[in-house]
Tab-separated table of C-alpha atoms and ligand atoms in Angstrom:
chain	number	residue	atom	x	y	z
G	585	MET	CA	0.113	-0.347	-0.361
G	586	LYS	CA	1.457	3.619	-0.715
G	587	LYS	CA	2.232	5.360	2.335
G	588	GLU	CA	-0.628	8.168	3.557
G	589	ILE	CA	0.572	11.590	3.336
G	590	SER	CA	-1.787	13.182	4.641
G	591	HIS	CA	-0.338	14.294	7.670
G	592	LYS	CA	-1.528	17.796	9.179
G	593	ARG	CA	0.300	20.321	8.613
G	594	GLU	CA	0.815	23.098	11.777
G	595	GLY	CA	0.321	26.733	10.225
G	596	PHE	CA	0.479	30.440	12.022
G	597	SER	CA	-2.512	30.255	13.962
G	598	SER	CA	-3.346	33.956	13.404
G	599	SER	CA	-2.626	36.662	10.505
G	600	ILE	CA	-0.780	39.053	13.106
G	601	GLY	CA	1.141	35.545	14.174
G	602	VAL	CA	2.161	35.044	10.393
G	603	ILE	CA	3.607	38.929	10.180
G	604	ALA	CA	4.856	38.506	13.001
G	605	ALA	CA	6.486	35.785	12.679
G	606	VAL	CA	7.760	36.751	8.401
G	607	LEU	CA	8.978	40.096	10.511
G	608	GLY	CA	10.577	37.878	12.761
G	609	SER	CA	12.805	36.221	10.116
G	610	ALA	CA	13.452	39.483	8.408
G	611	VAL	CA	13.845	41.815	11.553
G	612	GLY	CA	17.487	40.224	13.030
G	613	LEU	CA	21.059	41.135	13.203
G	614	GLY	CA	21.182	42.629	9.623
G	615	ASN	CA	19.130	45.824	10.843
G	616	ILE	CA	20.962	46.643	14.067
G	617	TRP	CA	24.593	44.889	13.220
G	618	LYS	CA	25.022	44.027	9.674
G	619	PHE	CA	22.983	47.481	8.128
G	620	PRO	CA	24.667	49.899	9.788
G	621	TYR	CA	28.533	48.547	9.380
G	622	VAL	CA	27.226	47.729	6.083
G	623	THR	CA	26.149	51.509	5.655
G	624	GLY	CA	29.420	52.364	7.384
G	625	ALA	CA	31.186	51.330	4.931
G	626	ASN	CA	29.414	51.706	1.731
G	627	GLY	CA	29.452	55.919	2.283
G	628	GLY	CA	26.218	56.146	3.984
G	629	ALA	CA	23.165	58.259	2.980
G	630	ALA	CA	24.175	57.437	-0.876
G	631	PHE	CA	24.547	53.867	0.011
G	632	ILE	CA	21.012	53.443	1.615
G	633	LEU	CA	19.626	55.283	-1.935
G	634	VAL	CA	20.600	51.812	-3.669
G	635	TYR	CA	19.728	50.069	-0.638
G	636	LEU	CA	16.270	50.792	-0.763
G	637	VAL	CA	15.897	50.594	-4.796
G	638	CYS	CA	16.717	47.002	-4.085
G	639	VAL	CA	14.394	46.438	-1.447
G	640	ALA	CA	11.789	48.223	-3.770
G	641	LEU	CA	12.469	46.858	-7.113
G	642	VAL	CA	14.230	43.232	-6.065
G	643	GLY	CA	14.324	42.197	-2.778
G	644	LEU	CA	10.065	42.773	-2.654
G	645	PRO	CA	9.354	40.818	-5.760
G	646	VAL	CA	11.783	37.774	-4.886
G	647	MET	CA	9.648	37.447	-0.891
G	648	LEU	CA	5.884	38.043	-2.696
G	649	SER	CA	7.263	35.457	-5.023
G	650	GLU	CA	8.502	33.021	-2.728
G	651	HIS	CA	4.760	33.751	-0.157
G	652	LEU	CA	3.082	32.351	-3.547
G	653	ILE	CA	5.324	29.218	-4.311
G	654	GLY	CA	5.232	28.227	-0.307
G	655	ARG	CA	1.724	29.230	-0.012
G	656	ARG	CA	0.280	26.764	-3.394
G	657	THR	CA	2.605	23.971	-2.427
G	658	LYS	CA	2.765	24.163	1.770
G	659	ALA	CA	6.022	22.165	1.116
G	660	ASN	CA	9.407	22.812	1.640
G	661	ALA	CA	11.924	24.719	-0.486
G	662	VAL	CA	12.773	21.711	-2.249
G	663	GLY	CA	9.451	20.119	-2.645
G	664	ALA	CA	8.153	23.024	-3.547
G	665	PHE	CA	9.548	23.327	-6.601
G	666	GLN	CA	8.897	19.142	-7.284
G	667	VAL	CA	5.560	19.926	-7.253
G	668	LEU	CA	4.631	23.153	-9.245
G	669	GLN	CA	7.649	21.705	-12.049
G	670	PRO	CA	8.632	17.494	-11.476
G	671	ARG	CA	9.755	17.868	-14.712
G	672	ARG	CA	12.627	20.107	-14.370
G	673	PRO	CA	15.608	20.483	-12.420
G	674	TRP	CA	13.627	23.709	-10.761
G	675	PHE	CA	14.112	22.003	-7.063
G	676	LEU	CA	17.958	22.197	-7.385
G	677	VAL	CA	17.192	25.999	-6.303
G	678	GLY	CA	15.535	24.435	-3.421
G	679	GLY	CA	18.583	22.566	-2.470
G	680	ALA	CA	21.257	25.633	-3.075
G	681	GLY	CA	18.293	27.874	-0.628
G	682	VAL	CA	19.130	25.169	1.615
G	683	LEU	CA	23.355	25.215	1.207
G	684	SER	CA	22.869	28.612	1.779
G	685	ALA	CA	20.462	28.621	5.055
G	686	PHE	CA	23.529	26.427	6.495
G	687	LEU	CA	26.374	28.794	5.024
G	688	ILE	CA	24.961	32.089	6.567
G	689	MET	CA	24.538	29.860	9.632
G	690	ALA	CA	27.469	29.626	10.198
G	691	PHE	CA	28.461	32.573	10.954
G	692	TYR	CA	25.772	33.938	11.963
G	693	THR	CA	25.857	31.837	15.106
G	694	THR	CA	29.014	33.538	15.905
G	695	VAL	CA	27.903	36.644	15.877
G	696	ALA	CA	24.073	36.190	17.689
G	697	GLY	CA	26.982	34.489	19.933
G	698	TRP	CA	28.456	38.002	20.673
G	699	VAL	CA	24.883	39.178	21.458
G	700	TYR	CA	24.783	36.832	24.128
G	701	ALA	CA	27.535	36.981	25.838
G	702	TYR	CA	26.988	41.326	25.446
G	703	ILE	CA	23.846	40.744	27.909
G	704	PHE	CA	26.016	39.096	30.661
G	705	LYS	CA	28.684	41.647	30.050
G	706	ALA	CA	26.815	44.829	29.626
G	707	ALA	CA	25.002	43.129	32.969
G	708	GLY	CA	28.304	42.510	34.837
G	709	GLY	CA	29.992	45.651	34.479
G	710	ALA	CA	32.416	44.916	31.892
G	711	LEU	CA	30.947	47.396	29.740
G	712	VAL	CA	30.421	50.770	31.923
G	713	SER	CA	32.389	53.147	30.049
G	714	ALA	CA	32.046	55.797	27.629
G	715	LYS	CA	35.231	55.725	25.626
G	716	PRO	CA	35.006	53.767	22.594
G	717	GLU	CA	38.816	52.587	22.853
G	718	ASP	CA	37.898	50.913	26.314
G	719	THR	CA	34.732	48.948	24.768
G	720	THR	CA	37.518	48.564	21.468
G	721	ASN	CA	38.714	46.247	24.199
G	722	VAL	CA	35.926	44.137	26.026
G	723	PHE	CA	34.343	43.339	21.685
G	724	ASN	CA	38.667	42.679	20.843
G	725	SER	CA	39.312	40.438	23.557
G	726	LEU	CA	36.020	38.413	22.856
G	727	VAL	CA	36.824	37.459	19.124
G	728	SER	CA	40.021	36.853	19.473
G	729	GLY	CA	38.968	33.872	22.352
G	730	VAL	CA	38.371	30.886	21.377
G	731	GLY	CA	36.617	28.970	24.368
G	732	GLU	CA	34.885	32.206	24.819
G	733	PRO	CA	33.175	32.697	21.634
G	734	LEU	CA	32.612	28.620	21.056
G	735	PHE	CA	30.862	28.697	24.371
G	736	TRP	CA	28.169	31.483	23.499
G	737	GLN	CA	28.328	30.215	19.843
G	738	ILE	CA	26.958	26.869	21.047
G	739	LEU	CA	24.924	28.076	23.499
G	740	VAL	CA	22.906	29.621	20.484
G	741	LEU	CA	22.731	25.884	19.090
G	742	LEU	CA	21.167	24.787	21.858
G	743	VAL	CA	18.660	27.685	22.256
G	744	ILE	CA	17.143	27.864	19.112
G	745	GLY	CA	17.398	23.776	18.169
G	746	THR	CA	14.968	24.238	21.679
G	747	ILE	CA	11.922	26.617	20.243
G	748	ILE	CA	12.764	24.215	16.229
G	749	MET	CA	11.560	21.166	18.239
G	750	ALA	CA	8.374	23.042	20.258
G	751	GLY	CA	7.237	22.739	16.614
G	752	VAL	CA	6.188	25.763	14.801
G	753	THR	CA	3.061	27.433	15.828
G	754	LYS	CA	4.071	27.500	19.086
G	755	GLY	CA	7.629	28.280	19.457
G	756	ILE	CA	8.446	30.860	16.155
G	757	GLU	CA	5.327	32.045	16.634
G	758	ARG	CA	4.851	32.796	20.407
G	759	VAL	CA	8.510	34.413	20.554
G	760	THR	CA	8.261	36.385	18.197
G	761	LYS	CA	5.063	37.944	18.568
G	762	LEU	CA	5.832	38.781	22.180
G	763	LEU	CA	9.033	40.816	21.771
G	764	MET	CA	9.137	42.373	18.246
G	765	PRO	CA	7.291	45.376	19.567
G	766	LEU	CA	9.997	46.260	23.314
G	767	LEU	CA	12.420	46.366	20.857
G	768	PHE	CA	10.939	48.868	18.696
G	769	ILE	CA	10.506	50.770	21.884
G	770	LEU	CA	13.860	50.428	22.786
G	771	LEU	CA	15.343	51.674	19.526
G	772	LEU	CA	13.775	54.378	19.373
G	773	ILE	CA	15.338	55.232	23.373
G	774	ILE	CA	18.724	54.745	22.214
G	775	ASP	CA	17.762	57.487	18.321
G	776	ILE	CA	16.550	60.007	21.395
G	777	ARG	CA	19.634	59.841	23.590
G	778	SER	CA	22.392	59.277	20.447
G	779	LEU	CA	20.587	61.972	18.293
G	780	THR	CA	20.836	64.149	21.549
G	781	LEU	CA	24.157	63.534	21.768
G	782	PRO	CA	26.606	67.351	20.965
G	783	GLY	CA	27.949	66.801	17.291
G	784	ALA	CA	25.361	64.575	16.780
G	785	GLY	CA	23.801	66.425	13.353
G	786	ALA	CA	27.531	64.853	11.459
G	787	GLY	CA	25.933	61.640	11.829
G	788	LEU	CA	22.664	63.006	10.385
G	789	ALA	CA	24.109	63.879	7.836
G	790	PHE	CA	26.146	61.203	6.383
G	791	LEU	CA	23.140	59.465	6.907
G	792	PHE	CA	20.585	61.393	5.226
G	793	LYS	CA	22.934	63.714	2.777
G	794	PRO	CA	23.533	61.504	-0.551
G	795	ASP	CA	27.290	61.618	-1.970
G	796	PHE	CA	26.816	60.467	-4.825
G	797	SER	CA	29.794	59.692	-5.878
G	798	LYS	CA	30.480	57.320	-3.873
G	799	ILE	CA	27.918	55.238	-5.602
G	800	THR	CA	30.541	52.651	-7.185
G	801	VAL	CA	29.821	49.040	-8.870
G	802	SER	CA	30.677	47.093	-6.157
G	803	VAL	CA	28.612	49.696	-3.658
G	804	VAL	CA	25.845	48.628	-5.808
G	805	LEU	CA	26.482	44.766	-5.371
G	806	ALA	CA	26.728	45.477	-1.447
G	807	ALA	CA	23.523	47.441	-1.463
G	808	LEU	CA	22.033	44.378	-3.568
G	809	GLY	CA	23.191	41.750	-1.330
G	810	LEU	CA	22.432	43.368	1.817
G	811	ALA	CA	18.512	43.497	0.769
G	812	PHE	CA	18.568	40.176	0.037
G	813	PHE	CA	20.081	39.227	3.768
G	814	LYS	CA	17.990	41.471	5.243
G	815	LEU	CA	14.515	40.692	3.983
G	816	SER	CA	15.116	36.355	4.333
G	817	VAL	CA	15.339	36.195	0.227
G	818	GLY	CA	16.249	33.842	-2.112
G	819	MET	CA	16.924	30.935	-0.744
G	820	GLY	CA	13.568	29.658	0.329
G	821	ALA	CA	13.157	30.759	4.320
G	822	MET	CA	10.266	32.756	2.206
G	823	ILE	CA	8.689	29.640	0.464
G	824	THR	CA	8.798	27.866	3.824
G	825	TYR	CA	7.383	30.385	6.012
G	826	GLY	CA	4.822	30.808	3.147
G	827	SER	CA	3.400	27.401	3.550
G	828	TYR	CA	2.388	27.849	6.546
G	829	VAL	CA	0.649	30.898	6.248
G	830	ASP	CA	-3.444	30.921	5.569
G	831	LYS	CA	-5.120	30.904	2.406
G	832	ASN	CA	-7.225	34.224	2.658
G	833	GLU	CA	-4.287	36.793	3.534
G	834	ASN	CA	-3.132	39.261	1.229
G	835	LEU	CA	0.162	37.787	0.408
G	836	PRO	CA	1.071	41.599	-1.592
G	837	HIS	CA	-0.214	43.579	2.016
G	838	MET	CA	2.114	41.136	3.951
G	839	ALA	CA	4.596	41.373	1.743
G	840	ILE	CA	4.661	45.931	1.407
G	841	LYS	CA	4.432	45.546	5.163
G	842	VAL	CA	6.540	43.514	6.362
G	843	ALA	CA	9.792	45.512	3.491
G	844	LEU	CA	8.628	48.398	4.876
G	845	ALA	CA	8.699	47.701	8.964
G	846	ASP	CA	11.975	45.990	8.343
G	847	THR	CA	13.488	48.645	6.775
G	848	LEU	CA	12.327	51.036	9.621
G	849	VAL	CA	13.841	48.994	12.324
G	850	SER	CA	17.026	49.052	9.940
G	851	LEU	CA	16.554	52.817	9.803
G	852	MET	CA	15.709	53.159	13.427
G	853	ALA	CA	19.287	50.886	14.155
G	854	GLY	CA	21.221	53.399	11.734
G	855	ILE	CA	20.091	56.825	13.686
G	856	ALA	CA	20.991	55.383	16.789
G	857	ILE	CA	24.407	54.665	15.847
G	858	PHE	CA	25.232	57.066	13.654
G	859	PRO	CA	24.645	60.454	15.096
G	860	ALA	CA	27.113	58.625	18.151
G	861	VAL	CA	29.930	57.595	16.286
G	862	PHE	CA	30.306	61.275	14.790
G	863	ALA	CA	29.909	62.050	18.132
G	864	LEU	CA	32.385	60.732	19.772
G	865	GLY	CA	34.635	60.687	17.952
G	866	PHE	CA	34.726	57.198	16.290
G	867	THR	CA	34.983	56.533	12.459
G	868	PRO	CA	31.275	54.766	10.509
G	869	ASP	CA	34.147	52.688	8.976
G	870	LYS	CA	34.964	50.282	11.443
G	871	GLY	CA	33.365	47.292	9.544
G	872	PRO	CA	31.725	44.000	12.219
G	873	GLN	CA	33.007	45.675	15.618
G	874	LEU	CA	30.816	48.620	15.209
G	875	LEU	CA	27.478	47.806	16.695
G	876	PHE	CA	29.791	46.530	19.470
G	877	ILE	CA	31.740	49.168	20.067
G	878	ILE	CA	29.360	52.780	19.571
G	879	ILE	CA	26.371	50.985	21.390
G	880	PRO	CA	28.061	50.594	25.094
G	881	ALA	CA	29.647	53.797	24.590
G	882	VAL	CA	26.091	55.744	24.158
G	883	PHE	CA	24.478	53.657	27.099
G	884	ASN	CA	27.215	54.863	29.340
G	885	SER	CA	26.386	58.088	27.968
G	886	MET	CA	22.913	58.393	29.754
G	887	PRO	CA	21.395	57.595	33.198
G	888	PHE	CA	20.631	53.820	34.001
G	889	GLY	CA	22.475	53.420	31.215
G	890	ARG	CA	23.924	49.434	32.045
G	891	VAL	CA	19.716	48.391	32.426
G	892	PHE	CA	18.893	50.014	29.026
G	893	MET	CA	22.056	47.675	27.195
G	894	VAL	CA	21.173	44.918	28.805
G	895	LEU	CA	17.898	45.583	28.373
G	896	PHE	CA	19.360	46.440	24.148
G	897	PHE	CA	21.354	43.048	23.843
G	898	MET	CA	18.918	41.260	25.190
G	899	LEU	CA	16.003	42.416	22.719
G	900	THR	CA	18.721	42.086	19.965
G	901	ALA	CA	19.230	38.446	20.946
G	902	VAL	CA	15.660	37.802	20.729
G	903	ALA	CA	15.835	39.666	17.152
G	904	ALA	CA	18.810	37.550	16.012
G	905	THR	CA	16.613	34.206	17.097
G	906	GLY	CA	13.913	34.975	15.426
G	907	ALA	CA	15.604	34.945	12.380
G	908	MET	CA	17.761	31.863	13.298
G	909	LEU	CA	14.832	30.148	13.459
G	910	SER	CA	13.567	30.431	9.619
G	911	LEU	CA	17.575	29.699	8.134
G	912	LEU	CA	16.643	26.732	10.196
G	913	GLU	CA	13.249	26.045	9.781
G	914	VAL	CA	14.601	26.316	5.835
G	915	ILE	CA	16.833	22.867	7.119
G	916	ILE	CA	14.277	20.843	8.652
G	917	ALA	CA	11.244	21.150	7.269
G	918	TYR	CA	13.354	20.083	4.121
G	919	LEU	CA	14.645	16.927	6.447
G	920	THR	CA	11.520	16.239	8.106
G	921	GLU	CA	9.364	16.162	4.701
G	922	GLN	CA	11.489	14.770	2.041
G	923	TYR	CA	13.138	12.334	4.066
G	924	ARG	CA	10.985	11.941	7.026
G	925	TRP	CA	13.579	12.372	9.499
G	926	THR	CA	11.688	13.248	12.479
G	927	ARG	CA	11.642	17.225	14.026
G	928	ARG	CA	13.891	16.224	16.537
G	929	LYS	CA	16.648	14.280	14.530
G	930	ALA	CA	16.719	16.710	11.897
G	931	THR	CA	16.579	18.961	14.584
G	932	LEU	CA	20.359	17.306	16.948
G	933	LEU	CA	21.531	16.686	13.525
G	934	THR	CA	21.280	20.314	11.960
G	935	ILE	CA	22.665	22.426	14.847
G	936	LEU	CA	25.612	19.467	14.699
G	937	ALA	CA	26.490	20.211	11.373
G	938	ILE	CA	25.946	23.934	12.074
G	939	GLY	CA	28.382	24.029	14.997
G	940	LEU	CA	31.272	21.972	13.463
G	941	LEU	CA	30.721	24.307	10.316
G	942	GLY	CA	30.509	27.945	12.246
G	943	SER	CA	33.462	27.481	14.827
G	944	THR	CA	35.022	27.848	11.789
G	945	ALA	CA	34.105	31.056	11.601
G	946	THR	CA	33.766	31.912	15.546
G	947	LEU	CA	37.885	30.821	15.117
G	948	SER	CA	38.312	33.289	12.743
G	949	ASN	CA	40.206	36.167	14.608
G	950	SER	CA	41.998	33.363	16.423
G	951	ILE	CA	43.631	30.151	15.227
G	952	PHE	CA	42.352	30.101	12.111
G	953	ALA	CA	42.615	34.431	11.420
G	954	LYS	CA	45.452	33.618	9.291
G	955	VAL	CA	43.347	30.280	7.331
G	956	THR	CA	41.669	32.496	4.173
G	957	VAL	CA	39.348	30.745	1.167
G	958	PHE	CA	39.792	32.908	-1.873
G	959	GLY	CA	41.452	35.649	0.207
G	960	LYS	CA	38.863	36.085	2.659
G	961	THR	CA	38.674	34.220	6.165
G	962	PHE	CA	35.827	31.763	6.765
G	963	PHE	CA	34.175	33.965	8.767
G	964	ASP	CA	33.989	37.132	5.790
G	965	PHE	CA	33.764	34.152	3.352
G	966	PHE	CA	30.509	32.555	4.545
G	967	ASP	CA	29.498	36.660	4.794
G	968	PHE	CA	30.328	37.364	1.206
G	969	THR	CA	29.089	34.016	-0.542
G	970	THR	CA	26.165	33.589	0.487
G	971	SER	CA	25.306	37.864	0.389
G	972	ASN	CA	26.752	38.877	-2.536
G	973	ILE	CA	26.420	35.243	-4.580
G	974	LEU	CA	23.943	33.048	-3.360
G	975	LEU	CA	21.308	34.924	-2.391
G	976	PRO	CA	21.363	37.483	-5.943
G	977	VAL	CA	21.710	33.963	-8.012
G	978	GLY	CA	18.883	32.141	-6.338
G	979	GLY	CA	16.634	35.457	-6.397
G	980	ILE	CA	17.062	35.360	-10.083
G	981	PHE	CA	15.704	31.568	-10.444
G	982	ILE	CA	13.088	32.068	-7.983
G	983	ALA	CA	12.080	35.711	-10.127
G	984	LEU	CA	12.431	33.331	-13.620
G	985	PHE	CA	11.034	30.684	-12.554
G	986	VAL	CA	7.657	32.918	-11.629
G	987	GLY	CA	7.588	35.516	-14.002
G	988	TRP	CA	8.729	32.704	-17.203
G	989	GLN	CA	7.485	28.604	-15.878
G	990	TRP	CA	4.507	29.206	-13.684
G	991	GLY	CA	3.196	31.421	-15.292
G	992	TYR	CA	0.435	34.337	-15.647
G	993	ALA	CA	-2.716	32.401	-14.785
G	994	ASN	CA	-1.702	30.893	-11.770
G	995	VAL	CA	0.058	33.758	-10.018
G	996	LYS	CA	-3.153	35.725	-10.670
G	997	ARG	CA	-4.445	32.562	-8.900
G	998	GLU	CA	-2.070	32.525	-5.774
G	999	MET	CA	-2.021	36.116	-5.404
G	1000	SER	CA	-5.724	37.029	-5.476
G	1001	ASN	CA	-6.938	33.904	-3.247
G	1002	GLU	CA	-9.063	31.896	-6.082
G	1003	GLY	CA	-9.800	35.574	-7.422
G	1004	LYS	CA	-11.517	36.755	-4.147
G	1005	LEU	CA	-8.792	40.131	-4.054
G	1006	SER	CA	-9.063	42.251	-6.744
G	1007	ASN	CA	-5.709	43.555	-7.902
G	1008	ASP	CA	-5.515	42.671	-11.354
G	1009	GLY	CA	-2.737	45.659	-11.864
G	1010	LEU	CA	-0.600	44.225	-9.301
G	1011	VAL	CA	-0.181	41.503	-10.263
G	1012	ARG	CA	0.746	42.933	-13.858
G	1013	LEU	CA	3.328	44.778	-12.436
G	1014	PHE	CA	4.590	42.086	-10.329
G	1015	MET	CA	5.340	39.634	-13.690
G	1016	PHE	CA	7.429	42.629	-16.058
G	1017	LEU	CA	9.148	42.976	-12.461
G	1018	VAL	CA	9.727	39.086	-12.174
G	1019	LYS	CA	9.562	38.698	-15.560
G	1020	PHE	CA	12.206	41.051	-16.459
G	1021	ILE	CA	13.107	43.805	-14.204
G	1022	VAL	CA	13.936	41.583	-11.135
G	1023	PRO	CA	16.833	38.237	-13.004
G	1024	ILE	CA	18.481	41.753	-15.630
G	1025	ALA	CA	19.087	44.078	-12.833
G	1026	ILE	CA	20.264	40.786	-10.397
G	1027	THR	CA	22.987	39.495	-13.877
G	1028	LEU	CA	24.160	42.705	-14.670
G	1029	VAL	CA	25.033	43.895	-10.922
G	1030	LEU	CA	26.984	40.560	-10.655
G	1031	LEU	CA	28.749	39.994	-13.450
G	1032	VAL	CA	29.917	44.274	-12.846
G	1033	GLY	CA	30.462	44.289	-8.970
G	1034	LEU	CA	32.164	40.624	-9.428
G	1035	ASN	CA	34.021	41.766	-12.062
G	1036	VAL	CA	33.331	39.216	-14.176
G	1037	ILE	CA	32.308	42.221	-17.014
G	1038	HIS	CA	34.092	45.554	-17.261
G	1039	PHE	CA	32.726	49.022	-18.653
Z	1933	LIG	N1	17.049	38.595	7.731
Z	1933	LIG	C1	17.463	38.266	8.719
Z	1933	LIG	C2	18.298	39.019	9.584
Z	1933	LIG	O1	18.421	40.036	8.905
Z	1933	LIG	C3	18.692	37.242	8.197
Z	1933	LIG	C4	18.043	35.594	7.897
Z	1933	LIG	C5	17.216	34.555	8.327
Z	1933	LIG	C6	18.169	35.351	6.379
Z	1933	LIG	N2	16.850	34.739	7.376
Z	1933	LIG	C7	17.313	34.816	6.735
Z	1933	LIG	C8	19.058	35.857	5.652
Z	1933	LIG	C9	17.172	34.055	5.176
Z	1933	LIG	C10	18.599	34.964	4.215
Z	1933	LIG	C11	17.855	34.515	4.217
Z	1933	LIG	O2	18.647	39.110	10.284
């Protein structure tokens, strides 16, 4: 007898829950850690403008594409393509996504580990100095250690492993719904402090007064990669989450809301950091350490700074955790559905594998500092190849699939909730974007940005 595949699939239980979970995936270290330092390294306002264009024209259509595929098929990133097109190798796009999830998790858990560590450092008083030089020392001694950062990375893996094992609705939804609003409020408080520091104006100018001479192709590639990373798109996380979304949800509206809210959080993180960077006499191009050095210094220049600092790193840890859940869920959904592994077995083996791979990223500032892959440390290699290559390439194929393979009639049906919504104009605009703009724009940026073709 054929095996019955009618096991009841869990799903998100309410519309607010869905948005909270999707937003929980999008909002993470990308907003609070990566957005500020990449903006700092690429010259500020002009970069932000390019980033916004990338979000609107490329990131958003790919996100919607993934939600459509996911909700229609109710399957994991690989299975979804097999359901829609069993005879052609489109499932490889999902396979590349599963691989990307591993590579992103490898360095993401490193940074999340630093954040977890900072909760305790802040509480214990190790960070009480408003001088960037002092907070720099604390950061350097953490990341150049061996046992300490590994310990935190392992803790991160155990935490997300536990939540994932609890299942979709209960685990993911509950945690994110509760804590996102709190993060927002705290960012607002830090923004106010940062903006009222003497000399903060230079930071605002850096963020909002574009200098277009700073835009080069590699800046555009960085903006494109960040847009993908920020919105959690290009590797099937949104297919997987889309598969848990109810059939009455208005998908285009949801994607737009998520992109707007995510961008707002990134900008708020930018406003928290850059005015302070300039006010404290620091420079914006300090790379991945920026958040860990500036934020403690800001808190130390305000009343109850230590309490707020602990709270800030706790909420950042929560945001990072929500984002990691979506990455891990891509792999777990794949293993449990394609190979019928139990959730438990899939989770345990996956966090073990990520731990092994990720330790090389964590030790990139110590034992493996001199080891390079294509001229980059393990940490930078995982970061660069995922954001700047794998996610954009995944985006090209997802867009091509939806635009040319799946086609207008199917898209219209899924995007209008079987005709219940009248959004034909939106469907047409979306089809134009995924058929032409998205694939062409990404291909050009990749080819030029990676120096394959020159102008
Ligand atoms: N978007 C998350 C952040 O900004 C990271 C993330 C979660 C992600 N899931 C993803 C990135 C899937 C790419 C793909 O922190």
